[in-house]
Amino acid sequence: MRQKTLKKVYLDYAATTPVHPRALKKMLPYFSEKFGNTMSLYELGQEAKTALEESRGTIAKHLKARREEIIFTGSATESNNLALKGTALANRKKGNHIIISSIEHPCIMESGRWLEEQGFKVTRLPVDRYGLVQPTELEKAIKKETILVSIIHASNEIGTIQPIERLVKRAKRKKKEIYFHTDAVQSFSKLPIDVNKMGIDLLTASSHKIYGPKGAAFLYIKKGVRIEPLLHGGGQEMGLRSSTVNVPVIVGFAEAVKITHKIMKKEGARLSRLRDYLISRVLKEIPCSSLNGHPLKRLPNNINFSFDYVEGESI
């Protein structure tokens, strides 16, 4: 009897996504034909430089940001480290207090621990049963020494979307001279983002979460924000991220942004319908099941359940 081959179903798009064929096709010439170094003054280098700046412009456009406010990095982890450590170190004379939430990605949590070792004070805000940070809790935590707040836009685990615009307004009402960073790795290209409307100063996003290649991310840094580079060398990326620029993956990233933003509204509605259907069926038909995260204020592509008396590995 022939054994039936089981079809694999991948449901972990919050972890990573496959590279879109269009993004891959766009990248390929920059590996073998247009392979110049962006710092080179001759034609091959300037060709790569043009591709880099066009990619920067594409991403800035979709954030309603200025081109020069986009700094490319190698990963969201690097961007988040630069946002926290770079901002804290550059503004140490103004204060030594930083606020993060208790449900941040590990790279934010670990950066907070590192900063504590350097003498900074870090407050970790609690969240409610749905994973939401309460504006009143944020306001209470802000002191005269507070220089930076970092709160994730949408949880990578439970999908809860934070009211970033409200949180920014509350924070800056309490203290005008305070920077606000948000990790938008899960929300970028899934939710509309206007950095000016949100009022944020720094934002992180990553390529491989939106059908782009691994090895590319960016940090939006609002004009006027003081930040100390973590890498020193040739002065690439406006002096904030020295290293030979990885043009192929950045080109692929920009192409993925174009693709995902074009279908974002329609795809978001489709995924939300599927999400809500699955949630209703599971909660109705599987005993001892419960939904983690906010029932309404959640990413269209995220579902997170708990099942009482069942080990995760067995599921």
PDB file of C-alpha atoms in Angstrom:
ATOM      1  CA  MET A   1       0.000   0.000   0.000  1.00  0.00           C
ATOM      2  CA  ARG A   2       1.455   3.323  -1.070  1.00  0.00           C
ATOM      3  CA  GLN A   3       1.812   5.879   1.655  1.00  0.00           C
ATOM      4  CA  LYS A   4      -0.089   9.069   0.886  1.00  0.00           C
ATOM      5  CA  THR A   5       2.104  12.160   0.731  1.00  0.00           C
ATOM      6  CA  LEU A   6       0.848  14.837   3.061  1.00  0.00           C
ATOM      7  CA  LYS A   7       0.657  18.352   1.747  1.00  0.00           C
ATOM      8  CA  LYS A   8       2.568  20.847   3.848  1.00  0.00           C
ATOM      9  CA  VAL A   9       0.655  23.938   4.940  1.00  0.00           C
ATOM     10  CA  TYR A  10       2.721  26.895   6.153  1.00  0.00           C
ATOM     11  CA  LEU A  11       0.894  29.066   8.691  1.00  0.00           C
ATOM     12  CA  ASP A  12       3.747  30.983  10.324  1.00  0.00           C
ATOM     13  CA  TYR A  13       3.932  34.125   8.200  1.00  0.00           C
ATOM     14  CA  ALA A  14       4.578  36.176  11.340  1.00  0.00           C
ATOM     15  CA  ALA A  15       7.977  34.423  11.494  1.00  0.00           C
ATOM     16  CA  THR A  16       8.985  34.858   7.842  1.00  0.00           C
ATOM     17  CA  THR A  17       7.606  34.797   4.315  1.00  0.00           C
ATOM     18  CA  PRO A  18       8.807  33.387   0.992  1.00  0.00           C
ATOM     19  CA  VAL A  19      10.398  35.866  -1.400  1.00  0.00           C
ATOM     20  CA  HIS A  20       7.913  37.082  -3.990  1.00  0.00           C
ATOM     21  CA  PRO A  21       8.979  36.115  -7.552  1.00  0.00           C
ATOM     22  CA  ARG A  22       8.866  39.771  -8.641  1.00  0.00           C
ATOM     23  CA  ALA A  23      11.128  40.801  -5.760  1.00  0.00           C
ATOM     24  CA  LEU A  24      13.556  37.991  -6.579  1.00  0.00           C
ATOM     25  CA  LYS A  25      13.637  38.935 -10.272  1.00  0.00           C
ATOM     26  CA  LYS A  26      14.311  42.566  -9.387  1.00  0.00           C
ATOM     27  CA  MET A  27      17.242  41.563  -7.172  1.00  0.00           C
ATOM     28  CA  LEU A  28      19.100  39.229  -9.525  1.00  0.00           C
ATOM     29  CA  PRO A  29      20.916  41.767 -11.766  1.00  0.00           C
ATOM     30  CA  TYR A  30      22.457  43.405  -8.691  1.00  0.00           C
ATOM     31  CA  PHE A  31      24.261  40.178  -7.798  1.00  0.00           C
ATOM     32  CA  SER A  32      26.055  39.641 -11.097  1.00  0.00           C
ATOM     33  CA  GLU A  33      25.666  42.581 -13.500  1.00  0.00           C
ATOM     34  CA  LYS A  34      25.013  45.741 -11.495  1.00  0.00           C
ATOM     35  CA  PHE A  35      27.214  44.693  -8.597  1.00  0.00           C
ATOM     36  CA  GLY A  36      28.981  47.983  -7.940  1.00  0.00           C
ATOM     37  CA  ASN A  37      29.803  49.463  -4.529  1.00  0.00           C
ATOM     38  CA  THR A  38      27.594  52.491  -3.814  1.00  0.00           C
ATOM     39  CA  MET A  39      30.631  54.409  -2.540  1.00  0.00           C
ATOM     40  CA  SER A  40      32.476  54.066  -5.873  1.00  0.00           C
ATOM     41  CA  LEU A  41      32.462  57.161  -8.088  1.00  0.00           C
ATOM     42  CA  TYR A  42      32.606  55.375 -11.445  1.00  0.00           C
ATOM     43  CA  GLU A  43      29.566  54.245 -13.450  1.00  0.00           C
ATOM     44  CA  LEU A  44      29.073  50.796 -11.916  1.00  0.00           C
ATOM     45  CA  GLY A  45      29.095  52.210  -8.411  1.00  0.00           C
ATOM     46  CA  GLN A  46      26.785  55.084  -9.284  1.00  0.00           C
ATOM     47  CA  GLU A  47      24.361  52.653 -10.910  1.00  0.00           C
ATOM     48  CA  ALA A  48      24.139  50.804  -7.593  1.00  0.00           C
ATOM     49  CA  LYS A  49      23.846  54.128  -5.751  1.00  0.00           C
ATOM     50  CA  THR A  50      20.887  55.109  -7.937  1.00  0.00           C
ATOM     51  CA  ALA A  51      19.135  51.809  -7.175  1.00  0.00           C
ATOM     52  CA  LEU A  52      19.761  52.333  -3.458  1.00  0.00           C
ATOM     53  CA  GLU A  53      18.287  55.839  -3.475  1.00  0.00           C
ATOM     54  CA  GLU A  54      15.289  54.787  -5.569  1.00  0.00           C
ATOM     55  CA  SER A  55      14.597  52.043  -3.014  1.00  0.00           C
ATOM     56  CA  ARG A  56      14.905  54.551  -0.198  1.00  0.00           C
ATOM     57  CA  GLY A  57      12.425  56.798  -1.959  1.00  0.00           C
ATOM     58  CA  THR A  58       9.933  53.973  -2.439  1.00  0.00           C
ATOM     59  CA  ILE A  59       9.890  53.145   1.257  1.00  0.00           C
ATOM     60  CA  ALA A  60       9.769  56.793   2.329  1.00  0.00           C
ATOM     61  CA  LYS A  61       6.764  57.355   0.050  1.00  0.00           C
ATOM     62  CA  HIS A  62       4.774  54.585   1.709  1.00  0.00           C
ATOM     63  CA  LEU A  63       5.502  55.987   5.173  1.00  0.00           C
ATOM     64  CA  LYS A  64       4.801  59.625   4.197  1.00  0.00           C
ATOM     65  CA  ALA A  65       8.409  60.287   5.276  1.00  0.00           C
ATOM     66  CA  ARG A  66      11.376  62.121   3.772  1.00  0.00           C
ATOM     67  CA  ARG A  67      13.852  60.067   1.767  1.00  0.00           C
ATOM     68  CA  GLU A  68      16.737  61.080   4.059  1.00  0.00           C
ATOM     69  CA  GLU A  69      14.831  59.808   7.102  1.00  0.00           C
ATOM     70  CA  ILE A  70      15.171  56.156   6.003  1.00  0.00           C
ATOM     71  CA  ILE A  71      18.309  54.308   7.178  1.00  0.00           C
ATOM     72  CA  PHE A  72      18.846  50.794   5.822  1.00  0.00           C
ATOM     73  CA  THR A  73      20.182  48.099   8.151  1.00  0.00           C
ATOM     74  CA  GLY A  74      20.737  44.358   7.997  1.00  0.00           C
ATOM     75  CA  SER A  75      17.812  43.318  10.209  1.00  0.00           C
ATOM     76  CA  ALA A  76      15.009  44.558  12.435  1.00  0.00           C
ATOM     77  CA  THR A  77      17.108  43.479  15.416  1.00  0.00           C
ATOM     78  CA  GLU A  78      19.840  45.861  14.272  1.00  0.00           C
ATOM     79  CA  SER A  79      17.315  48.651  13.678  1.00  0.00           C
ATOM     80  CA  ASN A  80      15.806  48.211  17.132  1.00  0.00           C
ATOM     81  CA  ASN A  81      19.238  48.160  18.751  1.00  0.00           C
ATOM     82  CA  LEU A  82      20.158  51.351  16.918  1.00  0.00           C
ATOM     83  CA  ALA A  83      16.875  52.987  17.916  1.00  0.00           C
ATOM     84  CA  LEU A  84      17.244  52.249  21.630  1.00  0.00           C
ATOM     85  CA  LYS A  85      20.992  52.288  22.191  1.00  0.00           C
ATOM     86  CA  GLY A  86      21.756  54.999  19.659  1.00  0.00           C
ATOM     87  CA  THR A  87      19.079  57.357  20.957  1.00  0.00           C
ATOM     88  CA  ALA A  88      19.904  56.696  24.604  1.00  0.00           C
ATOM     89  CA  LEU A  89      23.650  57.248  24.150  1.00  0.00           C
ATOM     90  CA  ALA A  90      23.206  60.407  22.082  1.00  0.00           C
ATOM     91  CA  ASN A  91      20.812  61.981  24.593  1.00  0.00           C
ATOM     92  CA  ARG A  92      22.348  60.851  27.858  1.00  0.00           C
ATOM     93  CA  LYS A  93      22.921  64.419  29.046  1.00  0.00           C
ATOM     94  CA  LYS A  94      19.174  65.078  28.813  1.00  0.00           C
ATOM     95  CA  GLY A  95      18.167  62.083  30.930  1.00  0.00           C
ATOM     96  CA  ASN A  96      18.735  58.414  31.626  1.00  0.00           C
ATOM     97  CA  HIS A  97      15.206  56.976  31.734  1.00  0.00           C
ATOM     98  CA  ILE A  98      13.643  54.792  29.018  1.00  0.00           C
ATOM     99  CA  ILE A  99      10.171  53.237  28.856  1.00  0.00           C
ATOM    100  CA  ILE A 100       9.295  50.036  26.988  1.00  0.00           C
ATOM    101  CA  SER A 101       6.311  47.707  27.203  1.00  0.00           C
ATOM    102  CA  SER A 102       6.403  44.271  28.802  1.00  0.00           C
ATOM    103  CA  ILE A 103       5.497  42.523  25.524  1.00  0.00           C
ATOM    104  CA  GLU A 104       8.251  43.832  23.250  1.00  0.00           C
ATOM    105  CA  HIS A 105      10.293  41.638  20.914  1.00  0.00           C
ATOM    106  CA  PRO A 106      13.391  40.143  22.608  1.00  0.00           C
ATOM    107  CA  CYS A 107      15.731  42.538  20.778  1.00  0.00           C
ATOM    108  CA  ILE A 108      14.010  45.455  22.526  1.00  0.00           C
ATOM    109  CA  MET A 109      13.956  43.686  25.884  1.00  0.00           C
ATOM    110  CA  GLU A 110      17.635  42.740  25.646  1.00  0.00           C
ATOM    111  CA  SER A 111      18.618  46.239  24.517  1.00  0.00           C
ATOM    112  CA  GLY A 112      16.830  47.513  27.611  1.00  0.00           C
ATOM    113  CA  ARG A 113      18.850  45.173  29.826  1.00  0.00           C
ATOM    114  CA  TRP A 114      22.082  46.288  28.150  1.00  0.00           C
ATOM    115  CA  LEU A 115      21.205  49.932  28.727  1.00  0.00           C
ATOM    116  CA  GLU A 116      20.567  49.191  32.408  1.00  0.00           C
ATOM    117  CA  GLU A 117      24.095  47.805  32.603  1.00  0.00           C
ATOM    118  CA  GLN A 118      25.316  51.151  31.211  1.00  0.00           C
ATOM    119  CA  GLY A 119      23.546  53.057  33.972  1.00  0.00           C
ATOM    120  CA  PHE A 120      20.201  53.814  32.363  1.00  0.00           C
ATOM    121  CA  LYS A 121      16.871  53.262  34.132  1.00  0.00           C
ATOM    122  CA  VAL A 122      14.295  51.201  32.224  1.00  0.00           C
ATOM    123  CA  THR A 123      10.580  50.992  33.044  1.00  0.00           C
ATOM    124  CA  ARG A 124       8.611  48.080  31.583  1.00  0.00           C
ATOM    125  CA  LEU A 125       4.932  48.962  31.254  1.00  0.00           C
ATOM    126  CA  PRO A 126       2.310  46.329  32.078  1.00  0.00           C
ATOM    127  CA  VAL A 127      -0.433  45.453  29.598  1.00  0.00           C
ATOM    128  CA  ASP A 128      -4.080  44.523  30.107  1.00  0.00           C
ATOM    129  CA  ARG A 129      -5.613  41.092  29.473  1.00  0.00           C
ATOM    130  CA  TYR A 130      -5.616  41.778  25.720  1.00  0.00           C
ATOM    131  CA  GLY A 131      -1.993  42.914  25.568  1.00  0.00           C
ATOM    132  CA  LEU A 132      -2.789  46.634  25.316  1.00  0.00           C
ATOM    133  CA  VAL A 133      -0.705  49.370  26.924  1.00  0.00           C
ATOM    134  CA  GLN A 134      -2.957  51.855  28.715  1.00  0.00           C
ATOM    135  CA  PRO A 135      -2.233  55.543  27.970  1.00  0.00           C
ATOM    136  CA  THR A 136      -2.714  56.392  31.652  1.00  0.00           C
ATOM    137  CA  GLU A 137      -0.012  53.886  32.644  1.00  0.00           C
ATOM    138  CA  LEU A 138       2.379  55.412  30.117  1.00  0.00           C
ATOM    139  CA  GLU A 139       1.709  58.938  31.344  1.00  0.00           C
ATOM    140  CA  LYS A 140       2.302  57.919  34.953  1.00  0.00           C
ATOM    141  CA  ALA A 141       5.648  56.324  34.047  1.00  0.00           C
ATOM    142  CA  ILE A 142       7.107  59.428  32.360  1.00  0.00           C
ATOM    143  CA  LYS A 143       9.576  61.415  34.468  1.00  0.00           C
ATOM    144  CA  LYS A 144      11.644  64.513  33.853  1.00  0.00           C
ATOM    145  CA  GLU A 145      14.590  62.154  33.105  1.00  0.00           C
ATOM    146  CA  THR A 146      12.656  60.195  30.436  1.00  0.00           C
ATOM    147  CA  ILE A 147      14.227  60.503  26.985  1.00  0.00           C
ATOM    148  CA  LEU A 148      12.692  57.617  25.003  1.00  0.00           C
ATOM    149  CA  VAL A 149       9.544  55.481  24.812  1.00  0.00           C
ATOM    150  CA  SER A 150       9.462  52.302  22.695  1.00  0.00           C
ATOM    151  CA  ILE A 151       6.190  50.422  22.254  1.00  0.00           C
ATOM    152  CA  ILE A 152       5.579  47.757  19.641  1.00  0.00           C
ATOM    153  CA  HIS A 153       2.946  48.652  17.044  1.00  0.00           C
ATOM    154  CA  ALA A 154       1.507  45.150  16.727  1.00  0.00           C
ATOM    155  CA  SER A 155       2.497  42.084  18.721  1.00  0.00           C
ATOM    156  CA  ASN A 156       4.403  39.381  16.883  1.00  0.00           C
ATOM    157  CA  GLU A 157       2.853  36.784  19.202  1.00  0.00           C
ATOM    158  CA  ILE A 158      -0.772  37.687  19.935  1.00  0.00           C
ATOM    159  CA  GLY A 159      -1.405  40.211  17.140  1.00  0.00           C
ATOM    160  CA  THR A 160      -2.748  43.010  19.343  1.00  0.00           C
ATOM    161  CA  ILE A 161      -2.458  46.447  17.725  1.00  0.00           C
ATOM    162  CA  GLN A 162      -1.431  49.246  20.066  1.00  0.00           C
ATOM    163  CA  PRO A 163      -3.052  52.710  19.823  1.00  0.00           C
ATOM    164  CA  ILE A 164       0.286  54.312  18.959  1.00  0.00           C
ATOM    165  CA  GLU A 165      -1.127  57.676  17.917  1.00  0.00           C
ATOM    166  CA  ARG A 166      -2.951  58.038  21.243  1.00  0.00           C
ATOM    167  CA  LEU A 167       0.085  56.888  23.202  1.00  0.00           C
ATOM    168  CA  VAL A 168       2.352  59.381  21.439  1.00  0.00           C
ATOM    169  CA  LYS A 169      -0.032  62.251  22.143  1.00  0.00           C
ATOM    170  CA  ARG A 170      -0.298  61.277  25.807  1.00  0.00           C
ATOM    171  CA  ALA A 171       3.484  60.934  26.159  1.00  0.00           C
ATOM    172  CA  LYS A 172       4.297  64.254  24.489  1.00  0.00           C
ATOM    173  CA  ARG A 173       1.587  66.023  26.438  1.00  0.00           C
ATOM    174  CA  LYS A 174       3.341  64.943  29.611  1.00  0.00           C
ATOM    175  CA  LYS A 175       6.814  65.788  28.296  1.00  0.00           C
ATOM    176  CA  LYS A 176       7.324  67.555  24.978  1.00  0.00           C
ATOM    177  CA  GLU A 177      10.997  66.675  24.519  1.00  0.00           C
ATOM    178  CA  ILE A 178      10.697  62.903  24.424  1.00  0.00           C
ATOM    179  CA  TYR A 179      11.391  60.506  21.560  1.00  0.00           C
ATOM    180  CA  PHE A 180       8.891  57.789  20.621  1.00  0.00           C
ATOM    181  CA  HIS A 181       9.947  54.619  18.791  1.00  0.00           C
ATOM    182  CA  THR A 182       7.695  51.847  17.544  1.00  0.00           C
ATOM    183  CA  ASP A 183       8.611  48.390  16.259  1.00  0.00           C
ATOM    184  CA  ALA A 184       6.358  48.036  13.189  1.00  0.00           C
ATOM    185  CA  VAL A 185       7.870  44.806  11.886  1.00  0.00           C
ATOM    186  CA  GLN A 186       4.529  42.978  12.005  1.00  0.00           C
ATOM    187  CA  SER A 187       2.313  45.882  10.923  1.00  0.00           C
ATOM    188  CA  PHE A 188       4.296  47.434   8.062  1.00  0.00           C
ATOM    189  CA  SER A 189       2.579  46.657   4.719  1.00  0.00           C
ATOM    190  CA  LYS A 190      -0.377  45.140   6.587  1.00  0.00           C
ATOM    191  CA  LEU A 191      -1.727  48.341   8.136  1.00  0.00           C
ATOM    192  CA  PRO A 192      -1.595  51.915   6.783  1.00  0.00           C
ATOM    193  CA  ILE A 193       1.272  53.837   8.409  1.00  0.00           C
ATOM    194  CA  ASP A 194       1.724  57.597   8.247  1.00  0.00           C
ATOM    195  CA  VAL A 195       4.648  58.575  10.471  1.00  0.00           C
ATOM    196  CA  ASN A 196       3.544  62.206  10.582  1.00  0.00           C
ATOM    197  CA  LYS A 197      -0.018  61.403  11.604  1.00  0.00           C
ATOM    198  CA  MET A 198       1.204  58.937  14.215  1.00  0.00           C
ATOM    199  CA  GLY A 199       3.640  61.510  15.577  1.00  0.00           C
ATOM    200  CA  ILE A 200       6.454  59.010  16.060  1.00  0.00           C
ATOM    201  CA  ASP A 201      10.172  59.789  15.894  1.00  0.00           C
ATOM    202  CA  LEU A 202      11.559  56.347  15.049  1.00  0.00           C
ATOM    203  CA  LEU A 203      10.085  53.245  13.386  1.00  0.00           C
ATOM    204  CA  THR A 204      11.482  49.819  12.538  1.00  0.00           C
ATOM    205  CA  ALA A 205      10.395  47.497   9.714  1.00  0.00           C
ATOM    206  CA  SER A 206      11.825  44.396   8.033  1.00  0.00           C
ATOM    207  CA  SER A 207      11.916  42.946   4.532  1.00  0.00           C
ATOM    208  CA  HIS A 208      11.439  39.225   5.140  1.00  0.00           C
ATOM    209  CA  LYS A 209       8.052  39.712   6.828  1.00  0.00           C
ATOM    210  CA  ILE A 210       6.525  41.110   3.624  1.00  0.00           C
ATOM    211  CA  TYR A 211       7.755  38.744   0.867  1.00  0.00           C
ATOM    212  CA  GLY A 212      11.154  40.411   0.591  1.00  0.00           C
ATOM    213  CA  PRO A 213      14.567  38.809   1.180  1.00  0.00           C
ATOM    214  CA  LYS A 214      16.198  38.298   4.550  1.00  0.00           C
ATOM    215  CA  GLY A 215      19.047  40.654   5.393  1.00  0.00           C
ATOM    216  CA  ALA A 216      17.282  43.984   4.829  1.00  0.00           C
ATOM    217  CA  ALA A 217      15.432  46.288   7.201  1.00  0.00           C
ATOM    218  CA  PHE A 218      15.211  49.999   7.894  1.00  0.00           C
ATOM    219  CA  LEU A 219      14.953  52.480  10.717  1.00  0.00           C
ATOM    220  CA  TYR A 220      12.912  55.610  10.120  1.00  0.00           C
ATOM    221  CA  ILE A 221      14.557  58.468  12.001  1.00  0.00           C
ATOM    222  CA  LYS A 222      12.627  61.734  12.018  1.00  0.00           C
ATOM    223  CA  LYS A 223      14.655  64.747  10.983  1.00  0.00           C
ATOM    224  CA  GLY A 224      16.216  66.352  14.053  1.00  0.00           C
ATOM    225  CA  VAL A 225      16.385  63.203  16.203  1.00  0.00           C
ATOM    226  CA  ARG A 226      19.818  62.859  17.801  1.00  0.00           C
ATOM    227  CA  ILE A 227      21.186  59.327  17.493  1.00  0.00           C
ATOM    228  CA  GLU A 228      24.623  57.784  17.980  1.00  0.00           C
ATOM    229  CA  PRO A 229      25.766  55.231  15.362  1.00  0.00           C
ATOM    230  CA  LEU A 230      26.644  51.756  16.613  1.00  0.00           C
ATOM    231  CA  LEU A 231      28.833  50.894  13.610  1.00  0.00           C
ATOM    232  CA  HIS A 232      31.767  53.099  12.611  1.00  0.00           C
ATOM    233  CA  GLY A 233      33.683  53.033   9.359  1.00  0.00           C
ATOM    234  CA  GLY A 234      33.014  54.360   5.864  1.00  0.00           C
ATOM    235  CA  GLY A 235      30.084  56.570   6.805  1.00  0.00           C
ATOM    236  CA  GLN A 236      27.392  54.887   4.717  1.00  0.00           C
ATOM    237  CA  GLU A 237      23.702  55.572   5.399  1.00  0.00           C
ATOM    238  CA  MET A 238      24.175  59.214   6.348  1.00  0.00           C
ATOM    239  CA  GLY A 239      26.934  58.184   8.748  1.00  0.00           C
ATOM    240  CA  LEU A 240      24.566  56.135  10.886  1.00  0.00           C
ATOM    241  CA  ARG A 241      25.301  52.637   9.599  1.00  0.00           C
ATOM    242  CA  SER A 242      28.806  52.152   8.228  1.00  0.00           C
ATOM    243  CA  SER A 243      29.147  49.012   6.093  1.00  0.00           C
ATOM    244  CA  THR A 244      29.142  48.177   2.406  1.00  0.00           C
ATOM    245  CA  VAL A 245      25.497  48.496   1.391  1.00  0.00           C
ATOM    246  CA  ASN A 246      23.730  45.269   0.415  1.00  0.00           C
ATOM    247  CA  VAL A 247      22.056  46.657  -2.689  1.00  0.00           C
ATOM    248  CA  PRO A 248      20.401  43.436  -4.000  1.00  0.00           C
ATOM    249  CA  VAL A 249      18.369  42.768  -0.857  1.00  0.00           C
ATOM    250  CA  ILE A 250      17.420  46.439  -0.478  1.00  0.00           C
ATOM    251  CA  VAL A 251      16.172  46.480  -4.076  1.00  0.00           C
ATOM    252  CA  GLY A 252      14.170  43.312  -3.334  1.00  0.00           C
ATOM    253  CA  PHE A 253      12.802  44.924  -0.163  1.00  0.00           C
ATOM    254  CA  ALA A 254      11.582  47.988  -2.065  1.00  0.00           C
ATOM    255  CA  GLU A 255       9.902  45.815  -4.688  1.00  0.00           C
ATOM    256  CA  ALA A 256       8.151  43.822  -1.950  1.00  0.00           C
ATOM    257  CA  VAL A 257       6.910  47.105  -0.454  1.00  0.00           C
ATOM    258  CA  LYS A 258       5.383  48.077  -3.799  1.00  0.00           C
ATOM    259  CA  ILE A 259       3.684  44.695  -4.144  1.00  0.00           C
ATOM    260  CA  THR A 260       2.279  44.455  -0.626  1.00  0.00           C
ATOM    261  CA  HIS A 261       1.114  48.064  -0.392  1.00  0.00           C
ATOM    262  CA  LYS A 262      -0.803  47.734  -3.659  1.00  0.00           C
ATOM    263  CA  ILE A 263      -2.854  44.809  -2.327  1.00  0.00           C
ATOM    264  CA  MET A 264      -2.815  45.757   1.369  1.00  0.00           C
ATOM    265  CA  LYS A 265      -6.433  46.898   1.700  1.00  0.00           C
ATOM    266  CA  LYS A 266      -7.956  44.043  -0.304  1.00  0.00           C
ATOM    267  CA  GLU A 267      -5.699  41.378   1.207  1.00  0.00           C
ATOM    268  CA  GLY A 268      -6.263  42.713   4.713  1.00  0.00           C
ATOM    269  CA  ALA A 269     -10.028  42.391   4.287  1.00  0.00           C
ATOM    270  CA  ARG A 270      -9.689  38.840   2.913  1.00  0.00           C
ATOM    271  CA  LEU A 271      -7.429  37.709   5.732  1.00  0.00           C
ATOM    272  CA  SER A 272      -9.661  39.335   8.352  1.00  0.00           C
ATOM    273  CA  ARG A 273     -12.649  37.346   7.092  1.00  0.00           C
ATOM    274  CA  LEU A 274     -10.678  34.092   7.197  1.00  0.00           C
ATOM    275  CA  ARG A 275      -9.270  34.970  10.631  1.00  0.00           C
ATOM    276  CA  ASP A 276     -12.672  35.709  12.114  1.00  0.00           C
ATOM    277  CA  TYR A 277     -14.192  32.561  10.601  1.00  0.00           C
ATOM    278  CA  LEU A 278     -11.482  30.334  12.062  1.00  0.00           C
ATOM    279  CA  ILE A 279     -11.668  32.030  15.461  1.00  0.00           C
ATOM    280  CA  SER A 280     -15.444  31.569  15.659  1.00  0.00           C
ATOM    281  CA  ARG A 281     -15.265  27.894  14.659  1.00  0.00           C
ATOM    282  CA  VAL A 282     -12.471  27.033  17.078  1.00  0.00           C
ATOM    283  CA  LEU A 283     -14.050  28.789  20.062  1.00  0.00           C
ATOM    284  CA  LYS A 284     -17.438  27.249  19.288  1.00  0.00           C
ATOM    285  CA  GLU A 285     -16.375  23.698  18.503  1.00  0.00           C
ATOM    286  CA  ILE A 286     -13.207  22.986  20.511  1.00  0.00           C
ATOM    287  CA  PRO A 287     -13.735  22.702  24.280  1.00  0.00           C
ATOM    288  CA  CYS A 288     -11.412  24.594  26.642  1.00  0.00           C
ATOM    289  CA  SER A 289     -10.124  26.891  23.865  1.00  0.00           C
ATOM    290  CA  SER A 290      -9.555  30.619  24.231  1.00  0.00           C
ATOM    291  CA  LEU A 291      -8.272  33.434  22.050  1.00  0.00           C
ATOM    292  CA  ASN A 292      -5.130  35.315  23.091  1.00  0.00           C
ATOM    293  CA  GLY A 293      -4.919  38.998  22.220  1.00  0.00           C
ATOM    294  CA  HIS A 294      -7.587  41.546  21.443  1.00  0.00           C
ATOM    295  CA  PRO A 295     -10.697  40.134  19.696  1.00  0.00           C
ATOM    296  CA  LEU A 296     -11.006  43.179  17.400  1.00  0.00           C
ATOM    297  CA  LYS A 297      -7.825  45.271  17.551  1.00  0.00           C
ATOM    298  CA  ARG A 298      -5.558  42.649  16.033  1.00  0.00           C
ATOM    299  CA  LEU A 299      -3.565  42.029  12.864  1.00  0.00           C
ATOM    300  CA  PRO A 300      -5.576  40.547   9.978  1.00  0.00           C
ATOM    301  CA  ASN A 301      -3.118  37.649   9.622  1.00  0.00           C
ATOM    302  CA  ASN A 302      -2.759  36.707  13.305  1.00  0.00           C
ATOM    303  CA  ILE A 303      -4.545  34.107  15.412  1.00  0.00           C
ATOM    304  CA  ASN A 304      -3.230  32.895  18.766  1.00  0.00           C
ATOM    305  CA  PHE A 305      -5.126  30.309  20.808  1.00  0.00           C
ATOM    306  CA  SER A 306      -4.688  28.620  24.150  1.00  0.00           C
ATOM    307  CA  PHE A 307      -6.020  25.109  24.759  1.00  0.00           C
ATOM    308  CA  ASP A 308      -6.374  24.068  28.371  1.00  0.00           C
ATOM    309  CA  TYR A 309      -4.833  20.740  29.441  1.00  0.00           C
ATOM    310  CA  VAL A 310      -2.981  20.290  26.128  1.00  0.00           C
ATOM    311  CA  GLU A 311       0.779  20.618  25.635  1.00  0.00           C
ATOM    312  CA  GLY A 312       1.856  22.814  22.733  1.00  0.00           C
ATOM    313  CA  GLU A 313       4.107  20.152  21.215  1.00  0.00           C
ATOM    314  CA  SER A 314       1.242  17.690  20.858  1.00  0.00           C
ATOM    315  CA  ILE A 315      -0.767  20.218  18.837  1.00  0.00           C
TER     316      ILE A 315
END
